Amino acid sequence: MPETNADSAALAAESLSAPARLAVTSVVPSDRWRFARRISIGLYVVGYVWWFVANGLIIDRISVAISVGLFIAIGHLGRPLRRWAWLIFDVLCYCVMWLAYEQTRGGADRAGFPLQVEAPRNIDRFLFFGADPSVWMQRHFYEAQSIHWYDNVASATYFSHFIFPVIALAALWVISHRQWARFMKRFATLLFVACTMFVLLPTVPPWMAADPKHDYDILPHLARHTGRGFSSMGLKGFVNKWNTALDWGNAIAAMPSLHASFALFVPAFFLPLIKPKWLKALVLTFPLIMAASLVYFGEHYVIDALVGWAIVGASFLFWGWFERRQRRVRAARALATLSLGSSA
Amino acid sequence: MSVRKVLLSRDLIDAIAGPHSASHRQAAALYATLLETYATGSDLLFALSTDLDHFDKATRRALFASVVIAHVSRQHRSNARKVDAAYAPETALALVIIAAEKITAVAALGDQFDAFDLEIIKPLQSQ
């Protein structure tokens, strides 16, 4: 490092690289619980896959919470008590977040804000030069009598929504609490904005707008066939009766699309870890496939997905800015205290 | 996300916080450079809870506002006792935390970590 004068030499830092050095792990006793954790996680994965094949993909919130809780407990075997205390606090925050989300989502249709029926359809028509994307896709690709490969892909992508973010969240919980907190701040913001929109802008999805039972009659008939491709592969979803008893679902919570949001959120969070550009591009095709699947199934308008992606982008931008600012403020505070101490 | 994790050693922390320490000026200069890299997001600074415990809350929240506290548990202490007796107990404890937190760099005044496969960050000596 260049030295301009004695003062700057004293201020500068240098990195030493001494020869033939010991690995820290060769001196520190190895974690005797690591083996137990790895074996237990392996058994858990086997059990999870068995359950998936035998009973179906766990998709109801309570069963998901139980399966995640079990995984995290296994991942924390042998960890210090403080980590367990954090875990309990985290789990409580997580449960409050989901409870608030479910309550808001379920209660949105009772809040009395005007129902959006034609507006999203009109926006889609504007974006696609007068065409209805769901209707167009079903006319060109959907066949009631046969299931094509793209039905399987679309259906599997649709169902990945129920496990994809949960796996990311659970893995981060076990691997790095710091990264989990970064993930959760962005995720909770997304859910908060989405829930606010569900209340303020209750929106009818395309399948409902096309269903004669609901009398909206603004789109030609659309088939709602989300599970068809999934079941044709011999797979099914697992919903325990306790979840159906809760009845918190809301069919008119279509704007924004959380399926589309989550499909972008998880890859976007891990994108900085991926080095090859081609792999980054490949990963980013996932949200596009999800959006196309949602439109194909008549579950969402294109605008629902676009708004969902915009909220994800805004959440990442906000927290990125906030964390940078927080670092600068903390460093400035420390520097100011340091100068005061030095001049005293 | 490739952030360097830097542990501030106890001797460095004490010199930073002690304006009358002989090494205060060098330690403060090194800490200032680390704070700059922290502010840009290149470094994440760590300190053992046992090394910060004897400072009052105001000092911890101001002077060490940028530092992540690595909490030392009974399990860490127990592991530290199993480390070779050739190392001082506080160095052994720091090594246990370095392994647990996957820390790759240590900012120190002394040579207690020089023997390890870590990036050692030291202040340059005045000439």
Coordinates of C-alpha atoms in Angstrom, one line a residue:
Chain A
M1 CA 0.0 0.0 0.0
P2 CA 1.5 3.4 -0.9
E3 CA 2.5 5.6 2.0
T4 CA 2.4 9.3 1.4
N5 CA 3.5 10.4 4.8
A6 CA 3.8 9.0 8.3
D7 CA 0.2 9.9 9.3
S8 CA -1.3 8.1 6.3
A9 CA 1.0 5.1 7.0
A10 CA -0.4 5.0 10.5
L11 CA -4.0 5.3 9.2
A12 CA -3.7 2.7 6.5
A13 CA -4.4 -1.0 7.1
E14 CA -2.4 -3.8 5.7
S15 CA -3.3 -7.5 5.3
L16 CA -0.7 -10.0 6.4
S17 CA -0.4 -13.4 4.8
A18 CA 1.9 -15.5 6.9
P19 CA 3.2 -18.7 5.4
A20 CA 2.1 -22.3 6.6
R21 CA -0.8 -21.3 8.7
L22 CA -3.2 -23.5 10.6
A23 CA -6.9 -23.8 9.7
V24 CA -9.0 -22.6 12.6
T25 CA -11.1 -25.7 12.4
S26 CA -8.1 -27.9 13.1
V27 CA -7.8 -26.2 16.5
V28 CA -11.4 -25.8 17.5
P29 CA -13.3 -28.9 18.5
S30 CA -15.8 -30.0 15.8
D31 CA -19.5 -29.5 16.4
R32 CA -20.6 -33.0 17.6
W33 CA -24.2 -32.2 16.7
R34 CA -23.4 -31.5 13.1
F35 CA -23.6 -35.2 12.1
A36 CA -26.9 -35.6 14.0
R37 CA -28.3 -32.6 12.2
R38 CA -27.3 -33.8 8.8
I39 CA -28.7 -37.3 9.4
S40 CA -31.9 -35.8 10.7
I41 CA -32.3 -33.4 7.8
G42 CA -31.6 -36.3 5.4
L43 CA -34.4 -38.4 7.1
Y44 CA -36.7 -35.4 7.0
V45 CA -36.2 -35.0 3.3
V46 CA -36.9 -38.7 2.7
G47 CA -40.0 -38.4 4.9
Y48 CA -41.2 -35.3 3.1
V49 CA -40.8 -36.9 -0.3
W50 CA -42.6 -40.0 0.9
W51 CA -45.5 -37.8 2.2
F52 CA -45.6 -35.9 -1.1
V53 CA -45.9 -39.2 -3.1
A54 CA -48.2 -40.9 -0.7
N55 CA -50.5 -38.1 0.5
G56 CA -49.8 -35.2 -1.7
L57 CA -47.9 -31.9 -1.7
I58 CA -48.5 -30.1 1.6
I59 CA -50.2 -26.9 0.7
D60 CA -52.5 -25.9 3.6
R61 CA -51.0 -23.2 5.8
I62 CA -51.2 -25.2 9.1
S63 CA -49.7 -28.3 7.7
V64 CA -47.0 -26.2 6.0
A65 CA -46.3 -24.5 9.3
I66 CA -46.0 -27.9 11.0
S67 CA -43.6 -29.2 8.4
V68 CA -41.5 -26.1 8.4
G69 CA -41.4 -26.0 12.2
L70 CA -40.2 -29.6 12.3
F71 CA -37.5 -28.9 9.7
I72 CA -36.3 -25.8 11.6
A73 CA -36.3 -27.7 14.9
I74 CA -34.1 -30.4 13.4
G75 CA -31.8 -27.7 11.9
H76 CA -31.4 -26.2 15.3
L77 CA -30.4 -29.5 17.1
G78 CA -27.5 -28.8 19.5
R79 CA -27.5 -25.1 18.9
P80 CA -27.1 -22.7 21.8
L81 CA -30.1 -21.8 23.9
R82 CA -30.0 -18.2 22.6
R83 CA -30.5 -19.5 19.1
W84 CA -33.6 -21.3 20.3
A85 CA -34.9 -18.2 22.0
W86 CA -34.4 -16.3 18.8
L87 CA -36.2 -19.1 16.9
I88 CA -39.2 -18.9 19.2
F89 CA -39.4 -15.1 18.7
D90 CA -39.0 -15.5 14.9
V91 CA -41.7 -18.2 14.8
L92 CA -44.1 -15.9 16.7
C93 CA -43.4 -13.0 14.3
Y94 CA -43.8 -15.4 11.4
C95 CA -47.2 -16.7 12.7
V96 CA -48.5 -13.2 13.4
M97 CA -47.5 -12.2 9.9
W98 CA -49.4 -15.1 8.2
L99 CA -52.4 -14.7 10.6
A100 CA -52.7 -11.0 9.7
Y101 CA -52.3 -11.9 6.0
E102 CA -55.0 -14.6 6.1
Q103 CA -57.4 -12.5 8.2
T104 CA -57.0 -9.5 5.9
R105 CA -57.3 -11.6 2.8
G106 CA -60.4 -13.3 4.1
G107 CA -61.9 -10.1 5.4
A108 CA -61.2 -8.0 2.3
D109 CA -64.5 -8.9 0.6
R110 CA -66.4 -7.7 3.7
A111 CA -64.8 -4.3 3.8
G112 CA -67.1 -2.9 1.2
F113 CA -64.8 -1.4 -1.4
P114 CA -66.1 -1.5 -4.9
L115 CA -65.4 -4.7 -6.8
Q116 CA -63.1 -4.4 -9.8
V117 CA -64.6 -6.5 -12.5
E118 CA -64.0 -4.8 -15.9
A119 CA -61.0 -2.6 -15.1
P120 CA -58.3 -5.4 -15.1
R121 CA -59.9 -7.0 -18.2
N122 CA -59.8 -3.6 -20.0
I123 CA -56.1 -3.0 -19.0
D124 CA -55.2 -6.4 -20.4
R125 CA -57.1 -5.7 -23.6
F126 CA -55.2 -2.4 -23.8
L127 CA -51.9 -4.1 -23.3
F128 CA -52.7 -6.9 -25.8
F129 CA -54.3 -4.8 -28.6
G130 CA -57.8 -5.8 -27.8
A131 CA -57.3 -9.5 -27.1
D132 CA -58.0 -11.2 -23.8
P133 CA -54.8 -13.2 -23.0
S134 CA -56.5 -15.9 -21.0
V135 CA -59.1 -16.5 -23.6
W136 CA -56.5 -16.4 -26.4
M137 CA -54.2 -18.9 -24.6
Q138 CA -57.0 -21.3 -23.8
R139 CA -58.3 -21.2 -27.4
H140 CA -54.8 -22.0 -28.8
F141 CA -53.4 -24.4 -26.2
Y142 CA -56.2 -25.9 -24.0
E143 CA -57.8 -29.2 -25.0
A144 CA -60.4 -30.6 -22.6
Q145 CA -59.8 -34.2 -23.8
S146 CA -56.0 -34.3 -23.7
I147 CA -53.2 -33.1 -21.5
H148 CA -50.1 -31.8 -23.1
W149 CA -46.5 -31.4 -21.7
Y150 CA -47.1 -27.7 -21.2
D151 CA -50.1 -28.5 -19.0
N152 CA -47.8 -30.5 -16.8
V153 CA -45.2 -27.7 -16.7
A154 CA -47.8 -25.0 -16.0
S155 CA -49.5 -27.0 -13.3
A156 CA -46.2 -28.0 -11.6
T157 CA -45.2 -24.3 -11.7
Y158 CA -48.5 -23.2 -10.3
F159 CA -48.2 -25.7 -7.3
S160 CA -44.5 -24.8 -6.7
H161 CA -45.9 -21.6 -5.2
F162 CA -46.9 -23.5 -2.1
I163 CA -43.5 -24.8 -1.3
F164 CA -40.9 -22.7 -3.2
P165 CA -40.9 -19.6 -0.8
V166 CA -41.3 -21.9 2.2
I167 CA -38.3 -24.0 1.4
A168 CA -36.2 -20.8 0.8
L169 CA -37.4 -19.4 4.1
A170 CA -36.8 -22.5 6.1
A171 CA -33.3 -23.1 4.6
L172 CA -32.3 -19.5 5.4
W173 CA -33.7 -19.8 8.9
V174 CA -31.3 -22.7 9.5
I175 CA -28.3 -21.4 7.6
S176 CA -28.2 -17.7 8.3
H177 CA -30.4 -15.7 10.6
R178 CA -29.0 -12.5 9.1
Q179 CA -30.1 -13.5 5.6
W180 CA -33.4 -14.8 6.9
A181 CA -34.1 -11.3 8.5
R182 CA -33.2 -9.6 5.1
F183 CA -35.6 -12.0 3.4
M184 CA -38.4 -11.6 5.9
K185 CA -38.3 -7.8 5.8
R186 CA -38.8 -7.8 2.0
F187 CA -41.4 -10.6 2.2
A188 CA -43.5 -9.0 5.0
T189 CA -43.5 -5.8 3.0
L190 CA -44.8 -7.6 -0.1
L191 CA -47.5 -9.3 2.0
F192 CA -48.5 -6.0 3.7
V193 CA -48.9 -4.1 0.4
A194 CA -50.7 -7.1 -1.2
C195 CA -53.2 -7.3 1.7
T196 CA -53.8 -3.6 1.6
M197 CA -54.6 -3.9 -2.1
F198 CA -56.9 -6.9 -1.5
V199 CA -58.9 -4.7 0.8
L200 CA -58.9 -1.5 -1.3
L201 CA -59.1 -3.2 -4.7
P202 CA -61.1 -6.4 -4.5
T203 CA -60.6 -7.8 -8.0
V204 CA -62.5 -10.6 -9.8
P205 CA -60.2 -13.1 -11.5
P206 CA -60.7 -14.0 -15.1
W207 CA -62.2 -17.5 -14.4
M208 CA -64.9 -15.9 -12.2
A209 CA -65.5 -13.1 -14.7
A210 CA -66.2 -15.8 -17.3
D211 CA -68.2 -18.1 -15.0
P212 CA -71.9 -18.0 -15.8
K213 CA -72.7 -18.8 -12.1
H214 CA -71.4 -15.4 -11.1
D215 CA -73.3 -13.4 -13.7
Y216 CA -70.5 -11.0 -14.7
D217 CA -70.5 -12.3 -18.2
I218 CA -67.6 -10.1 -19.4
L219 CA -65.4 -12.9 -20.8
P220 CA -66.2 -16.1 -22.9
H221 CA -66.1 -19.3 -20.9
L222 CA -62.7 -20.2 -19.4
A223 CA -61.7 -23.7 -18.1
R224 CA -60.2 -23.6 -14.6
H225 CA -57.8 -26.4 -14.9
T226 CA -54.9 -25.7 -12.5
G227 CA -54.7 -29.2 -11.0
R228 CA -55.2 -31.2 -14.2
G229 CA -51.5 -31.4 -15.3
F230 CA -50.4 -32.1 -11.7
S231 CA -52.8 -35.0 -11.3
S232 CA -52.0 -36.4 -14.7
M233 CA -48.4 -36.9 -13.3
G234 CA -49.9 -38.9 -10.4
L235 CA -49.5 -36.0 -8.0
K236 CA -51.9 -34.2 -5.7
G237 CA -52.1 -31.5 -3.1
F238 CA -52.5 -32.3 0.6
V239 CA -55.0 -30.1 2.5
N240 CA -55.9 -31.2 6.0
K241 CA -59.5 -30.7 7.2
W242 CA -58.3 -28.2 9.9
N243 CA -57.5 -25.8 7.1
T244 CA -60.8 -26.0 5.3
A245 CA -62.5 -25.4 8.6
L246 CA -60.7 -22.0 8.8
D247 CA -62.3 -20.8 5.6
W248 CA -60.2 -17.7 5.3
G249 CA -59.8 -17.9 1.6
N250 CA -60.9 -15.0 -0.6
A251 CA -61.6 -15.6 -4.3
I252 CA -61.6 -11.9 -5.2
A253 CA -58.0 -11.3 -3.9
A254 CA -56.7 -11.3 -7.4
M255 CA -54.8 -8.0 -7.5
P256 CA -51.8 -8.4 -7.1
S257 CA -51.0 -12.0 -7.9
L258 CA -49.0 -13.5 -5.1
H259 CA -48.2 -16.5 -7.2
A260 CA -46.4 -14.2 -9.7
S261 CA -44.9 -12.1 -6.8
F262 CA -43.4 -15.1 -5.0
A263 CA -42.1 -16.6 -8.2
L264 CA -40.1 -13.5 -8.8
F265 CA -39.3 -12.8 -5.1
V266 CA -37.3 -16.0 -4.4
P267 CA -35.1 -16.0 -7.5
A268 CA -34.5 -12.2 -7.1
F269 CA -33.3 -12.7 -3.5
F270 CA -30.8 -15.4 -4.5
L271 CA -29.8 -13.8 -7.8
P272 CA -26.6 -12.0 -6.4
L273 CA -25.3 -15.5 -5.3
I274 CA -25.5 -16.8 -8.9
K275 CA -22.4 -15.9 -11.0
P276 CA -23.0 -17.2 -14.6
K277 CA -25.1 -14.8 -16.5
W278 CA -26.8 -17.6 -18.5
L279 CA -27.9 -19.2 -15.2
K280 CA -29.2 -15.8 -13.9
A281 CA -31.2 -15.5 -17.1
L282 CA -32.5 -19.1 -16.8
V283 CA -33.6 -18.5 -13.2
L284 CA -35.5 -15.4 -14.3
T285 CA -37.5 -17.4 -16.8
F286 CA -39.3 -19.0 -13.8
P287 CA -41.5 -15.9 -13.0
L288 CA -42.3 -15.6 -16.7
I289 CA -43.4 -19.3 -16.8
M290 CA -45.5 -18.7 -13.7
A291 CA -47.2 -15.6 -15.1
A292 CA -47.9 -17.5 -18.4
S293 CA -49.4 -20.4 -16.4
L294 CA -51.6 -18.1 -14.3
V295 CA -53.0 -16.5 -17.4
Y296 CA -53.4 -19.8 -19.2
F297 CA -55.4 -21.2 -16.2
G298 CA -57.6 -18.1 -16.1
E299 CA -56.4 -17.5 -12.5
H300 CA -55.1 -14.0 -13.1
Y301 CA -55.0 -11.2 -15.6
V302 CA -51.6 -10.2 -16.9
I303 CA -51.9 -6.9 -15.0
D304 CA -52.2 -8.8 -11.7
A305 CA -48.8 -10.4 -12.4
L306 CA -47.2 -7.1 -13.5
V307 CA -48.4 -5.3 -10.3
G308 CA -47.2 -8.2 -8.2
W309 CA -43.7 -7.9 -9.8
A310 CA -43.7 -4.2 -9.3
I311 CA -44.4 -4.6 -5.6
V312 CA -41.5 -7.1 -5.3
G313 CA -39.2 -4.6 -7.1
A314 CA -40.4 -1.8 -4.9
S315 CA -39.9 -3.9 -1.7
F316 CA -36.3 -4.8 -2.8
L317 CA -35.5 -1.2 -3.7
F318 CA -36.9 0.2 -0.5
W319 CA -35.0 -2.3 1.8
G320 CA -31.8 -2.0 -0.2
W321 CA -31.9 1.8 0.2
F322 CA -32.9 1.5 3.9
E323 CA -30.1 -1.0 4.7
R324 CA -27.5 1.2 2.9
R325 CA -28.7 4.2 4.8
Q326 CA -28.6 2.3 8.1
R327 CA -25.0 1.3 7.4
R328 CA -24.0 4.8 6.6
V329 CA -25.7 6.2 9.7
R330 CA -24.2 3.7 12.0
A331 CA -20.7 4.2 10.6
A332 CA -21.1 8.0 10.9
R333 CA -22.2 7.6 14.5
A334 CA -19.3 5.4 15.3
L335 CA -16.8 7.7 13.5
A336 CA -18.2 10.8 15.3
T337 CA -17.8 9.1 18.7
L338 CA -14.4 7.9 17.7
S339 CA -13.3 11.5 16.8
L340 CA -14.8 12.8 20.1
G341 CA -12.9 10.2 22.1
S342 CA -9.6 10.8 20.3
S343 CA -9.8 14.6 20.8
A344 CA -10.7 14.3 24.5
Chain B
M1 CA -23.6 -10.8 -1.2
S2 CA -19.9 -11.5 -1.0
V3 CA -19.2 -9.7 2.2
R4 CA -16.0 -10.1 4.2
K5 CA -16.7 -11.0 7.8
V6 CA -14.1 -9.3 10.1
L7 CA -13.8 -10.0 13.8
L8 CA -12.4 -7.1 15.9
S9 CA -10.1 -8.6 18.5
R10 CA -10.2 -7.7 22.1
D11 CA -6.9 -5.8 22.1
L12 CA -8.1 -3.7 19.2
I13 CA -11.5 -3.0 20.8
D14 CA -9.9 -1.9 24.0
A15 CA -7.5 0.4 22.2
I16 CA -10.3 1.9 20.1
A17 CA -12.3 2.7 23.3
G18 CA -9.4 3.8 25.4
P19 CA -8.2 7.3 24.3
H20 CA -5.3 7.0 26.7
S21 CA -4.1 3.7 25.3
A22 CA -0.7 3.8 23.6
S23 CA -2.1 2.2 20.5
H24 CA -5.3 4.3 20.4
R25 CA -4.3 6.4 17.4
Q26 CA -3.4 3.4 15.3
A27 CA -6.4 1.4 16.4
A28 CA -8.8 4.3 15.7
A29 CA -7.3 4.8 12.3
L30 CA -7.7 1.1 11.5
Y31 CA -11.3 1.1 12.8
A32 CA -12.1 4.2 10.7
T33 CA -11.0 2.4 7.5
L34 CA -13.0 -0.6 8.5
L35 CA -16.0 1.6 9.2
E36 CA -15.7 3.0 5.6
T37 CA -15.7 -0.5 4.1
Y38 CA -18.6 -1.4 6.4
A39 CA -20.6 1.7 5.1
T40 CA -20.0 0.6 1.5
G41 CA -21.3 -2.9 2.4
S42 CA -18.0 -4.7 1.7
D43 CA -17.3 -5.7 5.3
L44 CA -19.4 -7.0 8.2
L45 CA -17.8 -6.2 11.6
F46 CA -18.1 -8.7 14.5
A47 CA -17.1 -8.6 18.1
L48 CA -17.5 -11.1 20.9
S49 CA -20.2 -10.2 23.4
T50 CA -17.6 -10.9 26.2
D51 CA -15.3 -8.2 24.7
L52 CA -18.0 -5.6 24.6
D53 CA -19.8 -6.4 27.9
H54 CA -17.6 -4.2 30.0
F55 CA -18.6 -1.1 28.1
D56 CA -21.7 0.9 29.0
K57 CA -24.7 0.7 26.7
A58 CA -24.1 4.2 25.3
T59 CA -20.6 3.3 24.1
R60 CA -21.8 0.1 22.6
R61 CA -24.6 1.9 20.7
A62 CA -22.4 4.7 19.5
L63 CA -18.8 3.7 19.2
F64 CA -19.7 0.1 18.2
A65 CA -22.9 0.8 16.5
S66 CA -21.7 -0.9 13.3
V67 CA -20.5 -4.0 15.0
V68 CA -22.5 -7.3 15.1
I69 CA -22.3 -8.8 18.5
A70 CA -21.5 -12.5 18.4
H71 CA -23.1 -13.8 21.6
V72 CA -20.9 -16.2 23.5
S73 CA -22.9 -19.1 24.9
R74 CA -22.1 -21.8 27.4
Q75 CA -21.5 -24.1 24.5
H76 CA -18.9 -21.8 23.0
R77 CA -17.1 -21.5 26.4
S78 CA -17.1 -25.3 26.7
N79 CA -15.6 -25.7 23.3
A80 CA -13.0 -23.0 24.0
R81 CA -11.9 -24.9 27.1
K82 CA -11.1 -27.9 24.8
V83 CA -8.8 -25.8 22.5
D84 CA -5.1 -26.4 23.0
A85 CA -3.8 -24.8 26.2
A86 CA -1.1 -23.1 24.2
Y87 CA -3.6 -20.5 23.3
A88 CA -4.9 -17.8 25.7
P89 CA -8.5 -18.4 26.9
E90 CA -9.7 -15.3 25.1
T91 CA -8.0 -16.3 21.9
A92 CA -9.5 -19.8 22.1
L93 CA -13.0 -18.3 22.6
A94 CA -12.4 -16.0 19.6
L95 CA -11.4 -19.0 17.5
V96 CA -14.5 -20.9 18.5
I97 CA -16.7 -17.9 17.4
I98 CA -14.6 -17.5 14.2
A99 CA -15.4 -21.1 13.3
A100 CA -19.1 -20.8 14.3
E101 CA -19.7 -17.6 12.4
K102 CA -17.4 -18.6 9.4
I103 CA -15.4 -15.4 9.9
T104 CA -12.5 -15.0 7.4
A105 CA -10.6 -11.9 8.7
V106 CA -9.5 -10.6 12.0
A107 CA -8.5 -7.1 12.8
A108 CA -6.0 -7.2 15.6
L109 CA -3.1 -5.3 17.2
G110 CA -1.2 -8.3 18.5
D111 CA 0.0 -11.5 16.8
Q112 CA -2.3 -13.9 18.5
F113 CA -4.1 -14.8 15.3
D114 CA -1.1 -14.7 12.9
A115 CA -0.6 -18.5 13.0
F116 CA -4.1 -19.1 11.5
D117 CA -5.4 -19.3 8.0
L118 CA -7.2 -16.0 8.3
E119 CA -6.8 -12.6 6.7
I120 CA -5.1 -10.6 9.5
I121 CA -5.7 -6.9 9.3
K122 CA -3.3 -4.7 11.3
P123 CA -2.6 -1.0 11.5
L124 CA 0.6 0.1 9.7
Q125 CA 3.3 1.2 12.1
S126 CA 4.2 5.0 12.1
Q127 CA 7.6 5.6 10.8

